[in-house]
Amino acid sequence: MTSRLLSSAAKRIIRTPLTNVIKRSESTVPYNNAQISVKGFPTIVQEYSKASTGLCKITTLPNGIRVASENTPGHFSAVGVYVDAGSRYETAATRGVSHILDRLAFKSTTNRSADQVVAELESLGGNIMCSSSRESIMYQSAIFSQDLSRVLSLFSDVVLRPTITTTELDEQRQTALYEIHEIWSKPEMILPEILHTVAYQDNTLGNPLLCPPESLEAMTPELIQEYRKTWYRPERMVIAACGAEHDRVVDLACKYFGDVPKSTESLDSVMTHLEALKRQQQEQQPAKKSIVKSLFHSQAADDSKKTALELATEPARYTGGTSFMETGPETPLTHVYVAFEGLSIDDPDIYALTTLQILLGGGGSFSAGGPGKGMYSRLFTNVLNQHYWVESCQAFNHCYTDSGLFGIAGSCQPEYANALTEVICRELDVVARSDVRSAVTETELNRAKNQLKSSLLMNLESRMVQLEDLGRQVQVHGQKTGIDEMLAKIDQVTVDELRRVAGRVVRGAVRVTSGGSGKATVIVQGNLQGLRDVNKLMDKYGLGSGN
């Protein structure tokens, strides 16, 4: 029940560099229960908002590709192709392919040379890009409305018919290696990735977004094309458009994507996500795995035997854990991440958890505060304004189709690493309690709810956010949730519900429904001279389960 739109709203408020892509799960009530036919294809028509005259229309082509549109007014149109692929579906053999596919997005195709692709991109202008995440590979554009046909023609080539030559791959090895080294030098970018690797050890969401150097060296065009053949299926694709007439988008989709053959064995994105949730419920008691066995039991031996259907329906398994990375005494700051298993997009408590993220808020010690910019959030008032040695402190919420990560990240002078960890634990403990003086108040909650709602509405002004929100929702659920429903769900959050949801997450109770470990995930990087036993701190504040 959350979305990229909801994520963007939270990011706008607390200025966090979150990279997750999250979706809403509940569909809006169909407009007059309308299911019509467009160009002879079944089409769902949904009301997006009472305040908007535009309707969301979703047509399924004979080969399984879903075509979605919202004809909101404007001088520009936005169109994208969304493929249900990404790092969570990679195996030991295909590790890092999603990252390299991102880098190879606009190279030569069977119909265009690399120079012709670049020339077309430059002549179109606008904003055209490709990005990969854990659960999706997205080809997106914001262009003049009259160029809709040209950009879909280009997308059909780069998505369906890339040549991926050895020369192109060799070029990307160098740029990707440089990119990887750059990201590893920036804690705010690499630590969220390490957090996922520790939180979901050896499975799905724990697979790295960045291509490991050893995989980069072994990457071949044949391996990449085999990965594409497995996951670039029509039933796992969505063509989404905003600011364009639905009939025209369907015509163009048929023209440029209609010749994609229907899969003999369906891996429909909506079906596989539902199946993963069912498997998660059936596997609520995961088998315990010793550290010694983990060291000598290669993941390759596990996932190399899995079929595409097994990979597509494999649920995320939260393990939790710790990772302490000593970087030497010369490091000016120590970075601390404390996280717990959060909620999936299908969880009814997701709105309360997102509101809690806004309520905690936070940022950097030199953040430009002010009304509406988070200066009254708890991490600003209770941490940044109270402890001079804290450089940054902010809440984060990564949300996925079947799991999530919620917690607080901070940085400080090395000698205060243990103190910062305790401050983070204290703040997470307090929001789940009603028997302390600093418990969450009605005033705080209303402020956070208003901030979240206003940012949601402001983000609707962005064509690209609107587009990604539409494409990813249809990809995962086959339909879309209206903004009116989202605002109503936020309004329904009460102080008691907020505390209950906070307790459910930080006490490790999410494991009851997810089958996860319930343990905390703690990442510390820097000079560790001031760090003590973090498990004792977890026990002191009653955080996690089974630390």
GROMACS .gro file of N, CA and C in nm, residues 313-464:
model
  456
  313THR      N    1   0.959  -1.664  -0.776
  313THR     CA    2   0.865  -1.677  -0.665
  313THR      C    3   0.935  -1.699  -0.531
  314GLU      N    4   1.067  -1.685  -0.529
  314GLU     CA    5   1.140  -1.703  -0.402
  314GLU      C    6   1.119  -1.583  -0.310
  315PRO      N    7   1.067  -1.603  -0.190
  315PRO     CA    8   1.044  -1.490  -0.099
  315PRO      C    9   1.173  -1.442  -0.035
  316ALA      N   10   1.175  -1.317   0.002
  316ALA     CA   11   1.291  -1.262   0.073
  316ALA      C   12   1.294  -1.319   0.214
  317ARG      N   13   1.413  -1.353   0.261
  317ARG     CA   14   1.429  -1.410   0.397
  317ARG      C   15   1.521  -1.319   0.476
  318TYR      N   16   1.463  -1.248   0.569
  318TYR     CA   17   1.540  -1.156   0.653
  318TYR      C   18   1.620  -1.235   0.756
  319THR      N   19   1.750  -1.211   0.761
  319THR     CA   20   1.836  -1.283   0.856
  319THR      C   21   1.887  -1.193   0.968
  320GLY      N   22   1.909  -1.064   0.936
  320GLY     CA   23   1.971  -0.976   1.035
  320GLY      C   24   2.117  -1.011   1.052
  321GLY      N   25   2.185  -0.936   1.137
  321GLY     CA   26   2.326  -0.962   1.161
  321GLY      C   27   2.404  -0.834   1.182
  322THR      N   28   2.534  -0.846   1.196
  322THR     CA   29   2.619  -0.730   1.220
  322THR      C   30   2.739  -0.731   1.126
  323SER      N   31   2.791  -0.613   1.099
  323SER     CA   32   2.913  -0.599   1.020
  323SER      C   33   2.987  -0.476   1.070
  324PHE      N   34   3.112  -0.496   1.115
  324PHE     CA   35   3.193  -0.387   1.167
  324PHE      C   36   3.316  -0.371   1.077
  325MET      N   37   3.329  -0.256   1.015
  325MET     CA   38   3.435  -0.232   0.917
  325MET      C   39   3.530  -0.124   0.968
  326GLU      N   40   3.648  -0.167   1.011
  326GLU     CA   41   3.750  -0.076   1.062
  326GLU      C   42   3.823  -0.012   0.944
  327THR      N   43   3.830   0.122   0.945
  327THR     CA   44   3.896   0.193   0.836
  327THR      C   45   4.020   0.269   0.882
  328GLY      N   46   4.055   0.257   1.010
  328GLY     CA   47   4.177   0.320   1.057
  328GLY      C   48   4.153   0.446   1.138
  329PRO      N   49   4.252   0.486   1.217
  329PRO     CA   50   4.238   0.601   1.307
  329PRO      C   51   4.227   0.736   1.237
  330GLU      N   52   4.266   0.742   1.109
  330GLU     CA   53   4.263   0.870   1.040
  330GLU      C   54   4.124   0.907   0.989
  331THR      N   55   4.028   0.813   0.996
  331THR     CA   56   3.892   0.840   0.948
  331THR      C   57   3.824   0.941   1.039
  332PRO      N   58   3.772   1.051   0.984
  332PRO     CA   59   3.715   1.157   1.068
  332PRO      C   60   3.581   1.121   1.132
  333LEU      N   61   3.502   1.036   1.064
  333LEU     CA   62   3.369   1.003   1.114
  333LEU      C   63   3.347   0.852   1.118
  334THR      N   64   3.266   0.810   1.215
  334THR     CA   65   3.221   0.671   1.222
  334THR      C   66   3.072   0.669   1.188
  335HIS      N   67   3.033   0.577   1.099
  335HIS     CA   68   2.895   0.569   1.051
  335HIS      C   69   2.826   0.448   1.113
  336VAL      N   70   2.705   0.470   1.163
  336VAL     CA   71   2.630   0.365   1.231
  336VAL      C   72   2.493   0.350   1.167
  337TYR      N   73   2.456   0.225   1.133
  337TYR     CA   74   2.323   0.194   1.082
  337TYR      C   75   2.261   0.089   1.175
  338VAL      N   76   2.142   0.116   1.222
  338VAL     CA   77   2.067   0.019   1.302
  338VAL      C   78   1.933  -0.002   1.233
  339ALA      N   79   1.905  -0.124   1.192
  339ALA     CA   80   1.783  -0.152   1.116
  339ALA      C   81   1.714  -0.278   1.165
  340PHE      N   82   1.586  -0.288   1.132
  340PHE     CA   83   1.505  -0.405   1.164
  340PHE      C   84   1.422  -0.440   1.041
  341GLU      N   85   1.370  -0.561   1.038
  341GLU     CA   86   1.286  -0.597   0.925
  341GLU      C   87   1.163  -0.508   0.925
  342GLY      N   88   1.141  -0.440   0.813
  342GLY     CA   89   1.026  -0.352   0.799
  342GLY      C   90   0.908  -0.425   0.740
  343LEU      N   91   0.825  -0.351   0.667
  343LEU     CA   92   0.701  -0.407   0.616
  343LEU      C   93   0.701  -0.410   0.464
  344SER      N   94   0.630  -0.507   0.409
  344SER     CA   95   0.617  -0.516   0.264
  344SER      C   96   0.508  -0.421   0.216
  345ILE      N   97   0.499  -0.404   0.086
  345ILE     CA   98   0.400  -0.315   0.029
  345ILE      C   99   0.258  -0.364   0.052
  346ASP      N  100   0.241  -0.493   0.078
  346ASP     CA  101   0.108  -0.549   0.099
  346ASP      C  102   0.062  -0.540   0.244
  347ASP      N  103   0.150  -0.498   0.333
  347ASP     CA  104   0.114  -0.496   0.474
  347ASP      C  105   0.022  -0.379   0.505
  348PRO      N  106  -0.088  -0.402   0.575
  348PRO     CA  107  -0.181  -0.292   0.606
  348PRO      C  108  -0.123  -0.185   0.696
  349ASP      N  109  -0.009  -0.213   0.762
  349ASP     CA  110   0.052  -0.115   0.853
  349ASP      C  111   0.153  -0.023   0.783
  350ILE      N  112   0.166  -0.034   0.650
  350ILE     CA  113   0.274   0.038   0.584
  350ILE      C  114   0.258   0.190   0.593
  351TYR      N  115   0.135   0.240   0.595
  351TYR     CA  116   0.116   0.385   0.604
  351TYR      C  117   0.159   0.437   0.741
  352ALA      N  118   0.130   0.362   0.845
  352ALA     CA  119   0.172   0.404   0.979
  352ALA      C  120   0.325   0.404   0.987
  353LEU      N  121   0.389   0.306   0.926
  353LEU     CA  122   0.536   0.300   0.931
  353LEU      C  123   0.600   0.415   0.853
  354THR      N  124   0.541   0.450   0.739
  354THR     CA  125   0.594   0.562   0.662
  354THR      C  126   0.574   0.693   0.738
  355THR      N  127   0.461   0.706   0.806
  355THR     CA  128   0.437   0.824   0.890
  355THR      C  129   0.540   0.830   1.002
  356LEU      N  130   0.575   0.713   1.058
  356LEU     CA  131   0.677   0.709   1.163
  356LEU      C  132   0.811   0.755   1.110
  357GLN      N  133   0.844   0.719   0.988
  357GLN     CA  134   0.970   0.764   0.929
  357GLN      C  135   0.974   0.917   0.921
  358ILE      N  136   0.864   0.977   0.880
  358ILE     CA  137   0.857   1.124   0.873
  358ILE      C  138   0.865   1.186   1.011
  359LEU      N  139   0.798   1.122   1.107
  359LEU     CA  140   0.798   1.174   1.244
  359LEU      C  141   0.939   1.172   1.304
  360LEU      N  142   1.013   1.066   1.277
  360LEU     CA  143   1.152   1.059   1.325
  360LEU      C  144   1.240   1.157   1.246
  361GLY      N  145   1.223   1.158   1.114
  361GLY     CA  146   1.290   1.257   1.029
  361GLY      C  147   1.440   1.257   1.041
  362GLY      N  148   1.494   1.375   1.073
  362GLY     CA  149   1.639   1.388   1.088
  362GLY      C  150   1.705   1.446   0.965
  363GLY      N  151   1.838   1.440   0.963
  363GLY     CA  152   1.917   1.496   0.854
  363GLY      C  153   2.059   1.518   0.899
  364GLY      N  154   2.125   1.618   0.844
  364GLY     CA  155   2.262   1.650   0.881
  364GLY      C  156   2.268   1.764   0.980
  365SER      N  157   2.383   1.779   1.045
  365SER     CA  158   2.397   1.883   1.146
  365SER      C  159   2.392   2.023   1.085
  366PHE      N  160   2.414   2.033   0.954
  366PHE     CA  161   2.410   2.164   0.887
  366PHE      C  162   2.292   2.171   0.790
  367SER      N  163   2.189   2.090   0.816
  367SER     CA  164   2.072   2.092   0.729
  367SER      C  165   2.005   2.228   0.735
  368ALA      N  166   1.953   2.272   0.620
  368ALA     CA  167   1.881   2.399   0.616
  368ALA      C  168   1.741   2.376   0.672
  369GLY      N  169   1.726   2.395   0.800
  369GLY     CA  170   1.598   2.372   0.865
  369GLY      C  171   1.499   2.483   0.836
  370GLY      N  172   1.380   2.467   0.886
  370GLY     CA  173   1.277   2.566   0.865
  370GLY      C  174   1.142   2.499   0.866
  371PRO      N  175   1.036   2.576   0.879
  371PRO     CA  176   0.902   2.517   0.879
  371PRO      C  177   0.879   2.431   0.756
  372GLY      N  178   0.830   2.309   0.778
  372GLY     CA  179   0.805   2.218   0.667
  372GLY      C  180   0.926   2.143   0.618
  373LYS      N  181   1.044   2.167   0.677
  373LYS     CA  182   1.166   2.100   0.632
  373LYS      C  183   1.220   2.002   0.735
  374GLY      N  184   1.140   1.966   0.833
  374GLY     CA  185   1.181   1.863   0.927
  374GLY      C  186   1.249   1.912   1.052
  375MET      N  187   1.254   2.043   1.076
  375MET     CA  188   1.328   2.091   1.192
  375MET      C  189   1.261   2.051   1.323
  376TYR      N  190   1.133   2.012   1.318
  376TYR     CA  191   1.063   1.970   1.440
  376TYR      C  192   1.058   1.818   1.453
  377SER      N  193   1.123   1.745   1.363
  377SER     CA  194   1.123   1.600   1.373
  377SER      C  195   1.202   1.557   1.497
  378ARG      N  196   1.174   1.437   1.544
  378ARG     CA  197   1.233   1.390   1.670
  378ARG      C  198   1.385   1.380   1.664
  379LEU      N  199   1.439   1.336   1.552
  379LEU     CA  200   1.584   1.321   1.543
  379LEU      C  201   1.655   1.456   1.538
  380PHE      N  202   1.589   1.559   1.489
  380PHE     CA  203   1.646   1.693   1.495
  380PHE      C  204   1.643   1.746   1.638
  381THR      N  205   1.526   1.737   1.701
  381THR     CA  206   1.510   1.798   1.834
  381THR      C  207   1.580   1.717   1.943
  382ASN      N  208   1.575   1.583   1.934
  382ASN     CA  209   1.628   1.500   2.042
  382ASN      C  210   1.774   1.456   2.022
  383VAL      N  211   1.823   1.463   1.900
  383VAL     CA  212   1.958   1.413   1.873
  383VAL      C  213   2.049   1.525   1.820
  384LEU      N  214   2.019   1.576   1.702
  384LEU     CA  215   2.108   1.675   1.640
  384LEU      C  216   2.117   1.804   1.720
  385ASN      N  217   2.008   1.844   1.783
  385ASN     CA  218   2.010   1.968   1.862
  385ASN      C  219   2.060   1.948   2.005
  386GLN      N  220   2.082   1.823   2.044
  386GLN     CA  221   2.123   1.794   2.182
  386GLN      C  222   2.268   1.748   2.193
  387HIS      N  223   2.319   1.688   2.088
  387HIS     CA  224   2.454   1.628   2.094
  387HIS      C  225   2.542   1.689   1.985
  388TYR      N  226   2.637   1.772   2.025
  388TYR     CA  227   2.721   1.843   1.930
  388TYR      C  228   2.807   1.751   1.846
  389TRP      N  229   2.833   1.631   1.896
  389TRP     CA  230   2.923   1.538   1.829
  389TRP      C  231   2.854   1.455   1.719
  390VAL      N  232   2.724   1.472   1.704
  390VAL     CA  233   2.651   1.399   1.599
  390VAL      C  234   2.656   1.479   1.469
  391GLU      N  235   2.710   1.419   1.366
  391GLU     CA  236   2.721   1.486   1.236
  391GLU      C  237   2.592   1.472   1.156
  392SER      N  238   2.530   1.356   1.161
  392SER     CA  239   2.404   1.333   1.091
  392SER      C  240   2.327   1.223   1.161
  393CYS      N  241   2.195   1.228   1.145
  393CYS     CA  242   2.109   1.124   1.204
  393CYS      C  243   1.974   1.130   1.133
  394GLN      N  244   1.934   1.024   1.068
  394GLN     CA  245   1.808   1.026   0.993
  394GLN      C  246   1.746   0.887   0.984
  395ALA      N  247   1.614   0.885   0.974
  395ALA     CA  248   1.541   0.760   0.964
  395ALA      C  249   1.532   0.718   0.817
  396PHE      N  250   1.523   0.588   0.794
  396PHE     CA  251   1.506   0.538   0.657
  396PHE      C  252   1.405   0.424   0.656
  397ASN      N  253   1.345   0.403   0.541
  397ASN     CA  254   1.245   0.298   0.525
  397ASN      C  255   1.252   0.245   0.383
  398HIS      N  256   1.318   0.130   0.364
  398HIS     CA  257   1.325   0.064   0.234
  398HIS      C  258   1.210  -0.036   0.226
  399CYS      N  259   1.126  -0.025   0.127
  399CYS     CA  260   1.008  -0.110   0.119
  399CYS      C  261   1.006  -0.188  -0.012
  400TYR      N  262   0.978  -0.318  -0.005
  400TYR     CA  263   0.977  -0.405  -0.122
  400TYR      C  264   0.848  -0.485  -0.127
  401THR      N  265   0.837  -0.570  -0.228
  401THR     CA  266   0.711  -0.641  -0.248
  401THR      C  267   0.680  -0.742  -0.138
  402ASP      N  268   0.782  -0.793  -0.070
  402ASP     CA  269   0.756  -0.893   0.033
  402ASP      C  270   0.836  -0.873   0.162
  403SER      N  271   0.904  -0.761   0.174
  403SER     CA  272   0.981  -0.734   0.295
  403SER      C  273   1.021  -0.587   0.297
  404GLY      N  274   1.102  -0.548   0.393
  404GLY     CA  275   1.148  -0.410   0.401
  404GLY      C  276   1.253  -0.394   0.510
  405LEU      N  277   1.316  -0.277   0.513
  405LEU     CA  278   1.414  -0.243   0.616
  405LEU      C  279   1.379  -0.106   0.673
  406PHE      N  280   1.370  -0.099   0.805
  406PHE     CA  281   1.339   0.027   0.872
  406PHE      C  282   1.442   0.051   0.981
  407GLY      N  283   1.489   0.175   0.992
  407GLY     CA  284   1.586   0.202   1.097
  407GLY      C  285   1.635   0.345   1.095
  408ILE      N  286   1.749   0.366   1.159
  408ILE     CA  287   1.810   0.499   1.170
  408ILE      C  288   1.957   0.487   1.135
  409ALA      N  289   2.007   0.584   1.058
  409ALA     CA  290   2.148   0.592   1.022
  409ALA      C  291   2.206   0.720   1.080
  410GLY      N  292   2.328   0.713   1.131
  410GLY     CA  293   2.391   0.831   1.187
  410GLY      C  294   2.542   0.827   1.171
  411SER      N  295   2.606   0.942   1.190
  411SER     CA  296   2.752   0.950   1.188
  411SER      C  297   2.798   1.045   1.296
  412CYS      N  298   2.917   1.021   1.348
  412CYS     CA  299   2.967   1.101   1.459
  412CYS      C  300   3.119   1.092   1.467
  413GLN      N  301   3.178   1.167   1.560
  413GLN     CA  302   3.320   1.154   1.587
  413GLN      C  303   3.346   1.014   1.643
  414PRO      N  304   3.458   0.951   1.606
  414PRO     CA  305   3.483   0.810   1.640
  414PRO      C  306   3.467   0.774   1.787
  415GLU      N  307   3.511   0.862   1.877
  415GLU     CA  308   3.506   0.829   2.019
  415GLU      C  309   3.364   0.819   2.073
  416TYR      N  310   3.267   0.867   1.995
  416TYR     CA  311   3.127   0.865   2.040
  416TYR      C  312   3.044   0.758   1.970
  417ALA      N  313   3.109   0.662   1.904
  417ALA     CA  314   3.037   0.560   1.828
  417ALA      C  315   2.938   0.483   1.914
  418ASN      N  316   2.981   0.443   2.033
  418ASN     CA  317   2.891   0.368   2.120
  418ASN      C  318   2.777   0.455   2.170
  419ALA      N  319   2.810   0.581   2.200
  419ALA     CA  320   2.706   0.674   2.246
  419ALA      C  321   2.601   0.696   2.138
  420LEU      N  322   2.644   0.710   2.012
  420LEU     CA  323   2.549   0.729   1.903
  420LEU      C  324   2.461   0.606   1.886
  421THR      N  325   2.520   0.488   1.896
  421THR     CA  326   2.442   0.365   1.885
  421THR      C  327   2.335   0.360   1.994
  422GLU      N  328   2.371   0.401   2.114
  422GLU     CA  329   2.272   0.401   2.223
  422GLU      C  330   2.164   0.506   2.200
  423VAL      N  331   2.202   0.623   2.149
  423VAL     CA  332   2.103   0.727   2.120
  423VAL      C  333   2.004   0.677   2.015
  424ILE      N  334   2.052   0.609   1.912
  424ILE     CA  335   1.964   0.553   1.810
  424ILE      C  336   1.869   0.451   1.870
  425CYS      N  337   1.924   0.362   1.953
  425CYS     CA  338   1.840   0.260   2.017
  425CYS      C  339   1.734   0.325   2.107
  426ARG      N  340   1.772   0.429   2.178
  426ARG     CA  341   1.677   0.498   2.265
  426ARG      C  342   1.562   0.559   2.185
  427GLU      N  343   1.594   0.623   2.074
  427GLU     CA  344   1.490   0.686   1.993
  427GLU      C  345   1.396   0.582   1.933
  428LEU      N  346   1.449   0.468   1.892
  428LEU     CA  347   1.364   0.363   1.837
  428LEU      C  348   1.277   0.301   1.946
  429ASP      N  349   1.328   0.292   2.066
  429ASP     CA  350   1.252   0.237   2.178
  429ASP      C  351   1.138   0.330   2.220
  430VAL      N  352   1.166   0.459   2.228
  430VAL     CA  353   1.069   0.555   2.281
  430VAL      C  354   0.944   0.565   2.193
  431VAL      N  355   0.960   0.560   2.060
  431VAL     CA  356   0.843   0.576   1.973
  431VAL      C  357   0.746   0.459   1.984
  432ALA      N  358   0.790   0.349   2.045
  432ALA     CA  359   0.703   0.234   2.060
  432ALA      C  360   0.639   0.228   2.199
  433ARG      N  361   0.664   0.332   2.283
  433ARG     CA  362   0.617   0.329   2.421
  433ARG      C  363   0.521   0.444   2.450
  434SER      N  364   0.436   0.422   2.547
  434SER     CA  365   0.342   0.526   2.592
  434SER      C  366   0.366   0.564   2.738
  435ASP      N  367   0.461   0.494   2.805
  435ASP     CA  368   0.481   0.512   2.950
  435ASP      C  369   0.602   0.600   2.981
  436VAL      N  370   0.644   0.681   2.887
  436VAL     CA  371   0.758   0.770   2.910
  436VAL      C  372   0.719   0.914   2.876
  437ARG      N  373   0.790   1.008   2.934
  437ARG     CA  374   0.756   1.150   2.913
  437ARG      C  375   0.775   1.192   2.768
  438SER      N  376   0.871   1.133   2.701
  438SER     CA  377   0.901   1.171   2.562
  438SER      C  378   0.826   1.087   2.460
  439ALA      N  379   0.714   1.028   2.501
  439ALA     CA  380   0.635   0.947   2.408
  439ALA      C  381   0.577   1.035   2.297
  440VAL      N  382   0.541   0.973   2.186
  440VAL     CA  383   0.485   1.044   2.072
  440VAL      C  384   0.354   1.111   2.110
  441THR      N  385   0.337   1.236   2.069
  441THR     CA  386   0.216   1.312   2.101
  441THR      C  387   0.128   1.327   1.977
  442GLU      N  388   0.004   1.366   2.002
  442GLU     CA  389  -0.090   1.389   1.892
  442GLU      C  390  -0.042   1.501   1.801
  443THR      N  391   0.018   1.603   1.860
  443THR     CA  392   0.069   1.716   1.781
  443THR      C  393   0.179   1.671   1.685
  444GLU      N  394   0.272   1.592   1.736
  444GLU     CA  395   0.380   1.540   1.651
  444GLU      C  396   0.324   1.457   1.537
  445LEU      N  397   0.228   1.371   1.570
  445LEU     CA  398   0.171   1.283   1.468
  445LEU      C  399   0.101   1.363   1.359
  446ASN      N  400   0.020   1.461   1.398
  446ASN     CA  401  -0.050   1.541   1.299
  446ASN      C  402   0.047   1.617   1.209
  447ARG      N  403   0.155   1.666   1.268
  447ARG     CA  404   0.256   1.737   1.188
  447ARG      C  405   0.317   1.641   1.084
  448ALA      N  406   0.352   1.522   1.127
  448ALA     CA  407   0.412   1.424   1.036
  448ALA      C  408   0.314   1.384   0.926
  449LYS      N  409   0.188   1.364   0.962
  449LYS     CA  410   0.087   1.326   0.862
  449LYS      C  411   0.069   1.437   0.759
  450ASN      N  412   0.065   1.560   0.804
  450ASN     CA  413   0.049   1.672   0.710
  450ASN      C  414   0.170   1.687   0.619
  451GLN      N  415   0.290   1.666   0.674
  451GLN     CA  416   0.411   1.671   0.592
  451GLN      C  417   0.408   1.564   0.484
  452LEU      N  418   0.368   1.444   0.522
  452LEU     CA  419   0.365   1.334   0.427
  452LEU      C  420   0.262   1.359   0.318
  453LYS      N  421   0.144   1.403   0.356
  453LYS     CA  422   0.038   1.428   0.257
  453LYS      C  423   0.076   1.540   0.161
  454SER      N  424   0.131   1.648   0.214
  454SER     CA  425   0.167   1.760   0.127
  454SER      C  426   0.276   1.721   0.029
  455SER      N  427   0.372   1.642   0.073
  455SER     CA  428   0.479   1.601  -0.017
  455SER      C  429   0.430   1.502  -0.122
  456LEU      N  430   0.334   1.418  -0.084
  456LEU     CA  431   0.273   1.329  -0.182
  456LEU      C  432   0.211   1.409  -0.296
  457LEU      N  433   0.134   1.511  -0.259
  457LEU     CA  434   0.066   1.591  -0.360
  457LEU      C  435   0.165   1.672  -0.443
  458MET      N  436   0.270   1.723  -0.379
  458MET     CA  437   0.370   1.798  -0.454
  458MET      C  438   0.446   1.708  -0.552
  459ASN      N  439   0.470   1.584  -0.512
  459ASN     CA  440   0.540   1.492  -0.601
  459ASN      C  441   0.458   1.456  -0.724
  460LEU      N  442   0.326   1.470  -0.713
  460LEU     CA  443   0.241   1.444  -0.829
  460LEU      C  444   0.268   1.542  -0.943
  461GLU      N  445   0.332   1.654  -0.911
  461GLU     CA  446   0.365   1.751  -1.015
  461GLU      C  447   0.480   1.703  -1.102
  462SER      N  448   0.552   1.604  -1.057
  462SER     CA  449   0.664   1.550  -1.135
  462SER      C  450   0.615   1.440  -1.228
  463ARG      N  451   0.630   1.462  -1.356
  463ARG     CA  452   0.589   1.362  -1.454
  463ARG      C  453   0.662   1.228  -1.433
  464MET      N  454   0.792   1.235  -1.402
  464MET     CA  455   0.870   1.113  -1.389
  464MET      C  456   0.830   1.032  -1.266
   0.00000   0.00000   0.00000
